[in-house]
JSON list of C-alpha atoms in Angstrom, two decimals:
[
{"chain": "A", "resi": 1, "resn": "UNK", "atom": "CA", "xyz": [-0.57, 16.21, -14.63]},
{"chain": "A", "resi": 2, "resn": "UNK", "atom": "CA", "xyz": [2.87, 15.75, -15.59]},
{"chain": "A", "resi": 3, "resn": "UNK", "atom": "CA", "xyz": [4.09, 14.63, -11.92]},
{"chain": "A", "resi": 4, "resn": "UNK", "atom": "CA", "xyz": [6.35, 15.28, -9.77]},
{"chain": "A", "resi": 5, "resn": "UNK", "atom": "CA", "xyz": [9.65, 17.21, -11.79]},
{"chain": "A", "resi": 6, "resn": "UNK", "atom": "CA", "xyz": [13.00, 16.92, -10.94]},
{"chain": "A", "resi": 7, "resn": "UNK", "atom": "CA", "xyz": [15.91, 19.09, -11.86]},
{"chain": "A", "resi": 8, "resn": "UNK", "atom": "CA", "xyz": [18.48, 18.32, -13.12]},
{"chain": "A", "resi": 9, "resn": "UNK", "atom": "CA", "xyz": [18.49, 14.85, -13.41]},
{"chain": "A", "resi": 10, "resn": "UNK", "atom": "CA", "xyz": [22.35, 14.42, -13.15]},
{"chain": "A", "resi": 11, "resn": "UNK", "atom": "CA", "xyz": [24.28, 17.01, -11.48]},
{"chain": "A", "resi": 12, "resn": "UNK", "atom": "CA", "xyz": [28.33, 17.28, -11.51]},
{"chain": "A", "resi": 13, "resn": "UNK", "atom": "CA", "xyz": [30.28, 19.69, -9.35]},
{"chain": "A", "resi": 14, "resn": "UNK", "atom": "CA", "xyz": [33.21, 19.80, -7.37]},
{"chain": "A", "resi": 15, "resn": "UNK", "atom": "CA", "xyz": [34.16, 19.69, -3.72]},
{"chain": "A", "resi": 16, "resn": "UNK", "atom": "CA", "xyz": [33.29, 23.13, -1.97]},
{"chain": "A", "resi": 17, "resn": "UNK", "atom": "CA", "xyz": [30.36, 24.40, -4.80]},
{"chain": "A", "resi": 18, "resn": "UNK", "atom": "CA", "xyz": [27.18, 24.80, -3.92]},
{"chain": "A", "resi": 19, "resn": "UNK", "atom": "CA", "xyz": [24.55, 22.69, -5.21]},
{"chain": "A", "resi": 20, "resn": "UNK", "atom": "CA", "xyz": [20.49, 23.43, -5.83]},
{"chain": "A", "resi": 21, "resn": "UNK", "atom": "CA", "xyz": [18.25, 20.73, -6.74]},
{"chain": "A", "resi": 22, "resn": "UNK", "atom": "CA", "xyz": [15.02, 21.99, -7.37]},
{"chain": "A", "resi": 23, "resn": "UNK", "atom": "CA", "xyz": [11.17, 19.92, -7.39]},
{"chain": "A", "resi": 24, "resn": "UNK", "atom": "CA", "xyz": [7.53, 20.58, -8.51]},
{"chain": "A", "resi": 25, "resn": "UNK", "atom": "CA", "xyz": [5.20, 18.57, -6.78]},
{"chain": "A", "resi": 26, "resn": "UNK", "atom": "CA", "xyz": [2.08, 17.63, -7.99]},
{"chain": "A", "resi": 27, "resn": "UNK", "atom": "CA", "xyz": [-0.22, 20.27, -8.09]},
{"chain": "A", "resi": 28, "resn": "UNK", "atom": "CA", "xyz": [-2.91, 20.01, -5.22]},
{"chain": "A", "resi": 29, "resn": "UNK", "atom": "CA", "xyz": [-0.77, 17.99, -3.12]},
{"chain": "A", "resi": 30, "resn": "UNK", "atom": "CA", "xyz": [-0.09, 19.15, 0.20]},
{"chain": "A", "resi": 31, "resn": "UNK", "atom": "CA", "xyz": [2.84, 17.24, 1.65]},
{"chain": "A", "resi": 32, "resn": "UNK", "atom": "CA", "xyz": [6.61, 17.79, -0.11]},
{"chain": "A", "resi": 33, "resn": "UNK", "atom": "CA", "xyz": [9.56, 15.23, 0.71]},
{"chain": "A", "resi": 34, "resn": "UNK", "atom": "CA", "xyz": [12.85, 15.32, -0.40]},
{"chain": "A", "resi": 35, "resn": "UNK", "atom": "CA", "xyz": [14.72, 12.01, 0.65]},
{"chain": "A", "resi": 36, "resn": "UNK", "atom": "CA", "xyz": [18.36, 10.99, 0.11]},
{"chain": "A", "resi": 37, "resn": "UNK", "atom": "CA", "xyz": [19.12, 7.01, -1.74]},
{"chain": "A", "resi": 38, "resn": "UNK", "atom": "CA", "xyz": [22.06, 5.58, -0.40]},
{"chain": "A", "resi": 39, "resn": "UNK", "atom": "CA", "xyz": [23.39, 1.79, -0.72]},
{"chain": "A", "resi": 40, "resn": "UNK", "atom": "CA", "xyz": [23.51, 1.75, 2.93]},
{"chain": "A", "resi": 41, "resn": "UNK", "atom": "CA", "xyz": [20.40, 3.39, 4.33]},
{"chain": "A", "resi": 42, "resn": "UNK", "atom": "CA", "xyz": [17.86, 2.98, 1.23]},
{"chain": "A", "resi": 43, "resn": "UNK", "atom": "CA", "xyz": [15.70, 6.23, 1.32]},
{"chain": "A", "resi": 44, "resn": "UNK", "atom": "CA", "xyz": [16.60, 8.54, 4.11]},
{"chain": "A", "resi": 45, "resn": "UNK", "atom": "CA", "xyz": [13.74, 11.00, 4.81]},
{"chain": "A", "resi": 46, "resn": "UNK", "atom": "CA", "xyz": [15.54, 14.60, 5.23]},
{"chain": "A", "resi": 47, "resn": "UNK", "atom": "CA", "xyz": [12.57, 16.85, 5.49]},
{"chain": "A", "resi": 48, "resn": "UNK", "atom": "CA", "xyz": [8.78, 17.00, 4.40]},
{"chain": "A", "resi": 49, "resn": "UNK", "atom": "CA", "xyz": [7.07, 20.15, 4.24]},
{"chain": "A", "resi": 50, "resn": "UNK", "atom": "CA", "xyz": [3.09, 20.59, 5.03]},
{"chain": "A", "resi": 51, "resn": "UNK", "atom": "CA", "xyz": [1.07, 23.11, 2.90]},
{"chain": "A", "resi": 52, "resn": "UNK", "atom": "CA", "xyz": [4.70, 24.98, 2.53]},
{"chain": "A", "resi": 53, "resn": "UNK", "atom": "CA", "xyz": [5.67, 24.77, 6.08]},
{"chain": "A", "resi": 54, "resn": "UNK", "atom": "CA", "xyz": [8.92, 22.60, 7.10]},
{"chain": "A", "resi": 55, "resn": "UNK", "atom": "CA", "xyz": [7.60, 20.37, 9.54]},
{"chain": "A", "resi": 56, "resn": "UNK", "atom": "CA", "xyz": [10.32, 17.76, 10.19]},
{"chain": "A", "resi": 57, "resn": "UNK", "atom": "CA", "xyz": [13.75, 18.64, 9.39]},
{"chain": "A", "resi": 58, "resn": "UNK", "atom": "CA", "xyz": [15.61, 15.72, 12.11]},
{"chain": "A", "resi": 59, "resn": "UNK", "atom": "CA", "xyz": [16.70, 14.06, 8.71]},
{"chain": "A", "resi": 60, "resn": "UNK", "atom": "CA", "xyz": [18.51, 17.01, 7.43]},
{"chain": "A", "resi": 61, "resn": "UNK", "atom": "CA", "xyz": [22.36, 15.60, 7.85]},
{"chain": "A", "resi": 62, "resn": "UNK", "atom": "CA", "xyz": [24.44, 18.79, 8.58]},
{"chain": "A", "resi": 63, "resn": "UNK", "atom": "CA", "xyz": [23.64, 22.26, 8.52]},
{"chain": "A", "resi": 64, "resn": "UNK", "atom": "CA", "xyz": [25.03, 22.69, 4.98]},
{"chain": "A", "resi": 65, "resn": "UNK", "atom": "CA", "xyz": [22.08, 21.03, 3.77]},
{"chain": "A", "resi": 66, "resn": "UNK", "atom": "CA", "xyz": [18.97, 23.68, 3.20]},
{"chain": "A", "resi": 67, "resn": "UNK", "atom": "CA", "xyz": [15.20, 23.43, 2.05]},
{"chain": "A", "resi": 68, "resn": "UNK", "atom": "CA", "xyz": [12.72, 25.61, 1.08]},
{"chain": "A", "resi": 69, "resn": "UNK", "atom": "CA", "xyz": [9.33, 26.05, -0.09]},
{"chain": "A", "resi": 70, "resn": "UNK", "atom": "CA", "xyz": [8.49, 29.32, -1.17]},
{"chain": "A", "resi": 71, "resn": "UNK", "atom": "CA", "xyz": [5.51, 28.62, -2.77]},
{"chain": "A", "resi": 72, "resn": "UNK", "atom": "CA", "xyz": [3.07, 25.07, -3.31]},
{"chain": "A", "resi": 73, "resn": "UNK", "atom": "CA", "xyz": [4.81, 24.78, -6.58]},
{"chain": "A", "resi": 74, "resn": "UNK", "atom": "CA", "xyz": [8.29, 25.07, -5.97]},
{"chain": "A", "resi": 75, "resn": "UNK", "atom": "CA", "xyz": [10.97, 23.57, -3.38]},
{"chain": "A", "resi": 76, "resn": "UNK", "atom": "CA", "xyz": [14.68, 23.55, -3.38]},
{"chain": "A", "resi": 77, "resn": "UNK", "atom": "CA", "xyz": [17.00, 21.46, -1.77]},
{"chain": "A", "resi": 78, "resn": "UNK", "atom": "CA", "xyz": [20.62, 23.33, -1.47]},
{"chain": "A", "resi": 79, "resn": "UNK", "atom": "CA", "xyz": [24.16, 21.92, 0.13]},
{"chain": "A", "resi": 80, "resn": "UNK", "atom": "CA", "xyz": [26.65, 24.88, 0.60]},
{"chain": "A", "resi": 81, "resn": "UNK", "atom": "CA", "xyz": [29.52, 23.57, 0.70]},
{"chain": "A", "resi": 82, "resn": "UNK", "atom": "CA", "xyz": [28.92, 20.11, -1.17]},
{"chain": "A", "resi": 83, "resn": "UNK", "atom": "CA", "xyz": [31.52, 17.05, -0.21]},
{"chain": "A", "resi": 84, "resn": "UNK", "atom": "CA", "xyz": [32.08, 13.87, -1.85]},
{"chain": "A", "resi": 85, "resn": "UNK", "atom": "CA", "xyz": [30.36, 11.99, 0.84]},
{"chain": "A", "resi": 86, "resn": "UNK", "atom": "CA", "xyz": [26.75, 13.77, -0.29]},
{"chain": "A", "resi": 87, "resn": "UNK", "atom": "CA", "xyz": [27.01, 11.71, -3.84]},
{"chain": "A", "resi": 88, "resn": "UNK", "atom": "CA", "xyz": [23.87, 10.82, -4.02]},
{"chain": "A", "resi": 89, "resn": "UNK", "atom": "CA", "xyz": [20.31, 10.22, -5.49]},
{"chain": "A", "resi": 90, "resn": "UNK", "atom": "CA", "xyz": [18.22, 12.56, -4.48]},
{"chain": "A", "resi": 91, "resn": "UNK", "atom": "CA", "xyz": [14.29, 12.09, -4.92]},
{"chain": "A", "resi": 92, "resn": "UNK", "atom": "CA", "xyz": [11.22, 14.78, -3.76]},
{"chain": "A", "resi": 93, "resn": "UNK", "atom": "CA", "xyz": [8.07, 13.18, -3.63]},
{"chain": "A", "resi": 94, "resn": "UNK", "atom": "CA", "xyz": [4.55, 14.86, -3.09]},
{"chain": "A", "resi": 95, "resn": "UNK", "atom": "CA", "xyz": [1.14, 13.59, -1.81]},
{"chain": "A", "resi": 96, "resn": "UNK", "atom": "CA", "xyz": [-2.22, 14.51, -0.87]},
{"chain": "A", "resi": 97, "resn": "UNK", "atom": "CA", "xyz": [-3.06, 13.58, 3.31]},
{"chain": "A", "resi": 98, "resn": "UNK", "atom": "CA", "xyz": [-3.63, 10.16, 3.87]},
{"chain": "A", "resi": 99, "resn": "UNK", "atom": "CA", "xyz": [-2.62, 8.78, 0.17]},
{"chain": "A", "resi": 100, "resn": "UNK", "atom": "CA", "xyz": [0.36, 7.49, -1.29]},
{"chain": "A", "resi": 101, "resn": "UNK", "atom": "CA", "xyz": [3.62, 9.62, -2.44]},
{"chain": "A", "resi": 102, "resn": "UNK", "atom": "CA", "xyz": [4.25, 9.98, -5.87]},
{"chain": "A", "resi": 103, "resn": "UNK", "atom": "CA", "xyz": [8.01, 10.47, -6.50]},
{"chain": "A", "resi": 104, "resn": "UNK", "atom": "CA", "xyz": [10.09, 12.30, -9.36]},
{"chain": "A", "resi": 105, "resn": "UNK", "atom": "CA", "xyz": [12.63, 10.71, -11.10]},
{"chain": "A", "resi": 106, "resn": "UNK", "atom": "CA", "xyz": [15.16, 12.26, -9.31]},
{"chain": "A", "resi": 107, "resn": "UNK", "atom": "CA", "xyz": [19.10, 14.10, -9.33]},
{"chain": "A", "resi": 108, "resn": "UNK", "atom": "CA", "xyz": [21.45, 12.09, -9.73]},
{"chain": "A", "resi": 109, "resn": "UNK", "atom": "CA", "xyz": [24.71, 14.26, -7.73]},
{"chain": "A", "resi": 110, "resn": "UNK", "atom": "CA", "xyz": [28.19, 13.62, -7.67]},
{"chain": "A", "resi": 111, "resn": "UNK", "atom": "CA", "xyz": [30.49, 15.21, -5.80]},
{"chain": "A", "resi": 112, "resn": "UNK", "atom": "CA", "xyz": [33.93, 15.08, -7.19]},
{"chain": "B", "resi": 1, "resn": "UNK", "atom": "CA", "xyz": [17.36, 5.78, 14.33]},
{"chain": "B", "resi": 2, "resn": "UNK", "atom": "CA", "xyz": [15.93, 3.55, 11.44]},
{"chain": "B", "resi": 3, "resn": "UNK", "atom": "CA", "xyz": [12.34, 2.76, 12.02]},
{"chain": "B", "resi": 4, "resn": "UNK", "atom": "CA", "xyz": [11.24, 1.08, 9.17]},
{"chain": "B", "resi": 5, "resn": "UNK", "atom": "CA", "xyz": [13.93, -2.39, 8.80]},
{"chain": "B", "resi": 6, "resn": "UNK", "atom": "CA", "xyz": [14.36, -4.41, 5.72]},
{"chain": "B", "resi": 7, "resn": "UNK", "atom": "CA", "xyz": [16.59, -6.51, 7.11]},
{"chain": "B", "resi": 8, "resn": "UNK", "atom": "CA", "xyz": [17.21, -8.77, 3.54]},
{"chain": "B", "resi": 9, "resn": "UNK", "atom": "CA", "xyz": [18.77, -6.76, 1.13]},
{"chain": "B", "resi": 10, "resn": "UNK", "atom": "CA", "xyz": [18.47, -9.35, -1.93]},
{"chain": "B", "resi": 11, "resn": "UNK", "atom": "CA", "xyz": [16.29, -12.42, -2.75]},
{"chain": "B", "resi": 12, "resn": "UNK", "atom": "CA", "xyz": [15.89, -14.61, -6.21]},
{"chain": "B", "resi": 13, "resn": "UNK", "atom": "CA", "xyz": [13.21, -16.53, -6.74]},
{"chain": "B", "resi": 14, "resn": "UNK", "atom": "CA", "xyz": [12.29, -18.52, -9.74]},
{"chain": "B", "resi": 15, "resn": "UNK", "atom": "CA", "xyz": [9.61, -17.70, -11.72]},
{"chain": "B", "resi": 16, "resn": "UNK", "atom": "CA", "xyz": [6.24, -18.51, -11.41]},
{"chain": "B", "resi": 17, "resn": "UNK", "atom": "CA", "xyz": [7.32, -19.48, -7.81]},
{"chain": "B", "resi": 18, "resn": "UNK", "atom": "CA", "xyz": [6.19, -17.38, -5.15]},
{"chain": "B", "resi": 19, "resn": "UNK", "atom": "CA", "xyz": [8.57, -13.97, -3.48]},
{"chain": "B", "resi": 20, "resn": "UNK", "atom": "CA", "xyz": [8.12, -13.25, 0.51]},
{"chain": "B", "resi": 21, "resn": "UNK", "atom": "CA", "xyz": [9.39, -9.79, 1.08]},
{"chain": "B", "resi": 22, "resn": "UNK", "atom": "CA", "xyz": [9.78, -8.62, 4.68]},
{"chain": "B", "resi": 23, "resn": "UNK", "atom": "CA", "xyz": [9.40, -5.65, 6.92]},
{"chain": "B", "resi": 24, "resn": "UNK", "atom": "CA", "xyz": [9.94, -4.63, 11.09]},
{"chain": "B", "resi": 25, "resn": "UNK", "atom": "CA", "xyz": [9.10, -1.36, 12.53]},
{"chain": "B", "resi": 26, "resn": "UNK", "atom": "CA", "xyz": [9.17, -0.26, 16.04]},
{"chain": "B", "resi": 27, "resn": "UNK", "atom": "CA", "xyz": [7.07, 2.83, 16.20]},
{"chain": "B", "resi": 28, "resn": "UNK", "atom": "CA", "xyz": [3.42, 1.20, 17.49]},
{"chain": "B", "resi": 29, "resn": "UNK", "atom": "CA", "xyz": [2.08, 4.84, 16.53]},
{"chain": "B", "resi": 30, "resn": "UNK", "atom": "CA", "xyz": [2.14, 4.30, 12.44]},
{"chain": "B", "resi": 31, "resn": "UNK", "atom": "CA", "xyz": [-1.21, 3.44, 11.23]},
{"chain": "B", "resi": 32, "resn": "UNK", "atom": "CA", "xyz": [-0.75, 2.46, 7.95]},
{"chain": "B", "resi": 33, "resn": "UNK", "atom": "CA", "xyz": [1.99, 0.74, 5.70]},
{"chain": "B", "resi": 34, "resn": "UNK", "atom": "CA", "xyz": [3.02, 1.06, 1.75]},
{"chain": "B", "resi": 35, "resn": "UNK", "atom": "CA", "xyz": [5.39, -0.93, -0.25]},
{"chain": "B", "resi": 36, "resn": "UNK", "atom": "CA", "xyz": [6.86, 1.22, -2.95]},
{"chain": "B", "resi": 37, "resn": "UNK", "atom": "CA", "xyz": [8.86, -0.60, -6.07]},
{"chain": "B", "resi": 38, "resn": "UNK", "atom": "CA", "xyz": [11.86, 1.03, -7.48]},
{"chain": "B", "resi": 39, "resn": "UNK", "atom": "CA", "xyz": [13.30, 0.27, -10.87]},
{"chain": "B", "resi": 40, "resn": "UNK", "atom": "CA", "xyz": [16.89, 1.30, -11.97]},
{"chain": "B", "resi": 41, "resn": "UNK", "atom": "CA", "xyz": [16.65, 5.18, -13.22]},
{"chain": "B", "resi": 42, "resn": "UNK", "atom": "CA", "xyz": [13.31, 6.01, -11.86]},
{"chain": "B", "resi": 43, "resn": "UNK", "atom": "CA", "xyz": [11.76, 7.05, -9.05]},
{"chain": "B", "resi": 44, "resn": "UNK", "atom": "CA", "xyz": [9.74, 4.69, -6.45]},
{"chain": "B", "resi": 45, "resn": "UNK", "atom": "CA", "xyz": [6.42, 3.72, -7.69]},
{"chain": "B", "resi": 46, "resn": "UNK", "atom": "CA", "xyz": [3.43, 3.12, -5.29]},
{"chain": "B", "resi": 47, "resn": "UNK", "atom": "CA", "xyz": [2.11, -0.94, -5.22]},
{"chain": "B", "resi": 48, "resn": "UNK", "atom": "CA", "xyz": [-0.12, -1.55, -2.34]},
{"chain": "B", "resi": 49, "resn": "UNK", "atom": "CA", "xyz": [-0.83, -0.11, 0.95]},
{"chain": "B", "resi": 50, "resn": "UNK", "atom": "CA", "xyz": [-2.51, -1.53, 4.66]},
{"chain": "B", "resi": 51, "resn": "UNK", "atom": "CA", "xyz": [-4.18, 0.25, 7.22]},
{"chain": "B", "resi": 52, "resn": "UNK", "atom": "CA", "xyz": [-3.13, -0.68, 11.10]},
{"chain": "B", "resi": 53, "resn": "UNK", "atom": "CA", "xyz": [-6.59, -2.00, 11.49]},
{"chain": "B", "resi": 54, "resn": "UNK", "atom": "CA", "xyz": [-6.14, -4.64, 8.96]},
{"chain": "B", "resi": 55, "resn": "UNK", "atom": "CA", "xyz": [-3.98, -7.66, 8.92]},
{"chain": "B", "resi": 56, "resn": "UNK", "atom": "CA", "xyz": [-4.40, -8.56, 4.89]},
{"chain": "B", "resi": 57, "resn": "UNK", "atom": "CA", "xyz": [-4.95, -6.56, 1.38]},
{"chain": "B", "resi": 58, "resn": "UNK", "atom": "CA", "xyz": [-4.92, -7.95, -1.51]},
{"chain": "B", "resi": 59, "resn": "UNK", "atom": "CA", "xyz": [-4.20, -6.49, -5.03]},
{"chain": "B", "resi": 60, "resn": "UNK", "atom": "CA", "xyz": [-4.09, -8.99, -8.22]},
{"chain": "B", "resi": 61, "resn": "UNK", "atom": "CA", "xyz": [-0.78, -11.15, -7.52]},
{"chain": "B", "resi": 62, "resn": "UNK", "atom": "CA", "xyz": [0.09, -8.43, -4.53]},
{"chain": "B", "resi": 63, "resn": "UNK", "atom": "CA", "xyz": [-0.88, -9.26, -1.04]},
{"chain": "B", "resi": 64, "resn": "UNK", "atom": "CA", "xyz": [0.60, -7.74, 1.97]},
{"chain": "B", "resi": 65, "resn": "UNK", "atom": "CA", "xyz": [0.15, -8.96, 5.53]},
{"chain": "B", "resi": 66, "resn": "UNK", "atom": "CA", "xyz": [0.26, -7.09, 8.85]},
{"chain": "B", "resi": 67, "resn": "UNK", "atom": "CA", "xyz": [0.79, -9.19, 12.24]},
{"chain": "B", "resi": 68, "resn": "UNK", "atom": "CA", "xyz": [0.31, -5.87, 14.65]},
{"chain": "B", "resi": 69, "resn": "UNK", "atom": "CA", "xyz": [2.12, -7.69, 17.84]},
{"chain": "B", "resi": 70, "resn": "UNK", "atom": "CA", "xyz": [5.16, -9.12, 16.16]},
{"chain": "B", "resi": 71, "resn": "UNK", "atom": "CA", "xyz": [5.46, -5.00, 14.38]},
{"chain": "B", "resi": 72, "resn": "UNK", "atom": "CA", "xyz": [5.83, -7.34, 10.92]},
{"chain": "B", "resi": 73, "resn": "UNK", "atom": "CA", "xyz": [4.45, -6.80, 7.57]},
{"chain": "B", "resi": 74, "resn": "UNK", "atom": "CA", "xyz": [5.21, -8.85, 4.39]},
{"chain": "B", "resi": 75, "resn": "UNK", "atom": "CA", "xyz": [4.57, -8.46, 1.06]},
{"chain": "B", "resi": 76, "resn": "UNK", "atom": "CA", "xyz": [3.64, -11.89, -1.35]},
{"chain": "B", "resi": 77, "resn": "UNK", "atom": "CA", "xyz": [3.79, -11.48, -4.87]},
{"chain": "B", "resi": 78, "resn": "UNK", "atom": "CA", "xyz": [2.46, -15.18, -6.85]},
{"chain": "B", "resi": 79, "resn": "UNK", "atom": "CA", "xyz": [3.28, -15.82, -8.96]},
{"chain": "B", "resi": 80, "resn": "UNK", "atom": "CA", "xyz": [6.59, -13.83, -9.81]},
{"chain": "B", "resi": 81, "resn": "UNK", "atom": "CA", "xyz": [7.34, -12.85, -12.98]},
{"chain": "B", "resi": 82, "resn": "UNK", "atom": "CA", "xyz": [10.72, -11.74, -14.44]},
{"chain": "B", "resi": 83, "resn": "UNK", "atom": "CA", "xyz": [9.16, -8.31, -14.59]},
{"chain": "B", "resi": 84, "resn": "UNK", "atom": "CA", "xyz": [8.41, -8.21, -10.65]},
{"chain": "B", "resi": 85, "resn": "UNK", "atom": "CA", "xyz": [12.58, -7.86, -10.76]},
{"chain": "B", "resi": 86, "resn": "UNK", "atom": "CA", "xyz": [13.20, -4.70, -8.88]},
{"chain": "B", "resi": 87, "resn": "UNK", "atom": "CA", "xyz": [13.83, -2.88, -5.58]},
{"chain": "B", "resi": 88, "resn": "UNK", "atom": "CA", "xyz": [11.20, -2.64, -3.01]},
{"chain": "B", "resi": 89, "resn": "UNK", "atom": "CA", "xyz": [10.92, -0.52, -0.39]},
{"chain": "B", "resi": 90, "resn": "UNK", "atom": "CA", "xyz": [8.66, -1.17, 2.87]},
{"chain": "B", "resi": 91, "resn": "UNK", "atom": "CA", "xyz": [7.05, 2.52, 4.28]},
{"chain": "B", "resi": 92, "resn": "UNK", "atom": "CA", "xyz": [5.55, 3.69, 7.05]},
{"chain": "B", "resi": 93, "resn": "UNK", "atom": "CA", "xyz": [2.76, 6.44, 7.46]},
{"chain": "B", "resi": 94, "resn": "UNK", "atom": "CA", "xyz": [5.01, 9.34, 8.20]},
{"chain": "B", "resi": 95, "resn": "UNK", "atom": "CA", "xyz": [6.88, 8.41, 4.71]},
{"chain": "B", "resi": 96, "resn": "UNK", "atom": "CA", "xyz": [9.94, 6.44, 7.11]},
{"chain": "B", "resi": 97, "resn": "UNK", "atom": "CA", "xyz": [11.29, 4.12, 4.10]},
{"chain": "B", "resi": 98, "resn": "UNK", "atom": "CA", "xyz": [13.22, 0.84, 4.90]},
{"chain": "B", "resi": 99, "resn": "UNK", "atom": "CA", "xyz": [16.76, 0.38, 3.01]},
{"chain": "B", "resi": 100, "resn": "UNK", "atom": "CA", "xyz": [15.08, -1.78, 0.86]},
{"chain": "B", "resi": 101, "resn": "UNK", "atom": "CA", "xyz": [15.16, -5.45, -1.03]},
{"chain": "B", "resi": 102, "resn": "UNK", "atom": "CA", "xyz": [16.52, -6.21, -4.39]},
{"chain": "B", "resi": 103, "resn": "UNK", "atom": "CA", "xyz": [14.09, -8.96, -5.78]},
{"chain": "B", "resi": 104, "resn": "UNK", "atom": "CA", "xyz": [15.39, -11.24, -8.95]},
{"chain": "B", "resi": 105, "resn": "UNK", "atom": "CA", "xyz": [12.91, -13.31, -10.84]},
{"chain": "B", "resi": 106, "resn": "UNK", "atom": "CA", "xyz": [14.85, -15.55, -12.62]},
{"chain": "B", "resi": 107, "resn": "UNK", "atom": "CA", "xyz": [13.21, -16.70, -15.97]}
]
């Protein structure tokens, strides 16, 4: 397996556009994560899915920040509109119950 | 609410020398702990894990300790090497991270 996959690994836009970062998880996982890596809070858990279904969304900062998972190979995280302040690394991890996470190499975003 | 606390954000050790890394929660509910390591450009990697009804696991140079009642767990690595250098992150079951420590080997 090719792990989890990010894209894109470096995103640019400006203020107001709306941004999509997309993950694969590892197939045959059941658990998705997306987290956010700041200097200030490390890795911020924003939402995990279970077998496609959002189960904790309390990390989720403002409602301009969306997730899906439309299917157990696919999730998207989207901000509509994007500001400055959500400059970022963004990671999605995936794991089976009771193991470890295995992250992607995640999306680098700017905000400008 | 942060419920997984690294509360040293750097340390240096020299090498060969042992590295304590360290890690408060307050949730008595999690019922196991991972440390992740994180180099520049990549994603966390998985090192070594501890279930709640455990107070030690080893792994090669890797041991982490869990003292239940103080809600502590730390993470020795000896001896350090100059490759050990990265970030680690303490988790919690539940996938809660900690901010994180930056650990320098220094050759």
């Amino acid at each position: 397996d090719a792990g989890v996959i990010q894209s894109p690994r470096h995103e640019v836009t400006e203020m107001g556009q709306e941004v999509t970062l997309r993950c694969k998880p590892i197939s045959g996982h059941d658990y998705l994560f997306w987290y956010r890596q700041t200097m200030m809070r490390g890795l911020e858990l924003l939402i995990y899915f279970n077998n496609n279904v959002p189960i904790d969304d309390s990390g989720m900062p403002e409602d301009r920040f969306s997730a899906k998972m439309p299917n157990a190979s696919f999730s998207t995280l989207k901000i509509q509109p994007s500001e400055p302040r959500d400059s970022a690394v963004y990671f999605c991890a995936s794991r089976l119950q009771g193991t470890e996470a295995f992250f992607g190499q995640g999306t680098r975003l700017t905000v400008v | 609410d942060q419920q997984v606390k690294q509360n040293s954000p750097s340390l240096s050790v020299q090498e060969g020398r042992i590295s304590i890394l360290n890690c408060d929660y307050t949730n008595s509910m999690f019922d196991y702990f991972l440390w992740y390591k994180k180099y520049p450009a990549e994603g966390p990697t998985f090192l070594i894990s501890i279930s709640s009804i455990k107070d030690k696991n080893e792994d090669g140079r890797f041991t982490v300790f869990l003292n239940k009642s103080a809600k502590h767990l730390s993470l020795h690595i000896v001896p350090s090497q100059p490759g050990d250098s990265a970030v680690y992150f303490c988790a919690a079951s539940g996938m809660r991270f900690g901010a994180g420590t930056r650990l320098t080997v220094k050759p």
